[in-house]
Amino acid sequence: FEEKQAELKKEEQMLAEELKILAESIRALRIQSAGQLKEQVSGELRSLNFPGADFSVQFSRQELGANGCDGAEFYISTNPGEPLKPLRTVASGGELSRIMLALKTVLADRDEIPTQIFDEIDAGISGRTAQKVSEKLFRIGGTRQVLCITHLPQIAAMADHHYLIEKESDADSTRTAVREISGAEITAELGRLIGGSEITAGVLKTAEEMKLLAERGKQSLRQV
């Protein structure tokens, strides 16, 4: 029994040393990959209206386990001159949506999550930035289902399917209705996003042109 115990302890020690070597190898690969992820995500963030954004992955030593010896956390600075802080402590809801969009754009070919939901991803953006966001959403939509709630016509125009959400109230209750729209209804809703309550012929023409440009843009993105 004592000989068998000594033999097993020796084997345990050898396996523990081998495990440490493997964990250190994995750590080195993680650090290398984190450097690549930092550059790619920071670039995506700058195109999503975070001009001074900086992103990094910081590692901490942990007790050796099934995931190796590393703890990992995302750090971010969204404004020039601000120090990097844990993502979970600094980002607002709208910022988190755009940061997630940047991550999903970079990891689009590796992520196996089938559906992505983005709510108010258009907070605080407009113009060219909104167009960039819509293009990234479309790229992600090439490999998974994307659900996006938006108030920006640039983003809405890029969708393949449109659903109108309406609130209906009477003296007794309030209900929310969701229905799919198509054709002229899409143009009318884009016009409402562009022009507000008054939809003129000029606004409708702009909406039609926006939808046409979106379809052309989607066709170009499919060929990339």
CSV table of C-alpha atoms in Angstrom, one decimal, residues 28 93 96 127 134-135 152 159 208 224:
chain,number,residue,atom,x,y,z
A,28,ALA,CA,1.1,33.3,-23.3
A,93,GLY,CA,-26.5,51.3,-21.6
A,96,LEU,CA,-22.4,49.0,-23.8
A,127,GLY,CA,-24.9,60.9,-39.5
A,134,SER,CA,-25.8,50.0,-39.6
A,135,GLU,CA,-23.1,48.5,-41.8
A,152,LEU,CA,-32.5,56.3,-36.6
A,159,ALA,CA,-32.8,46.0,-42.1
A,208,GLU,CA,-37.3,56.3,-50.7
A,224,VAL,CA,-16.9,42.0,-49.7
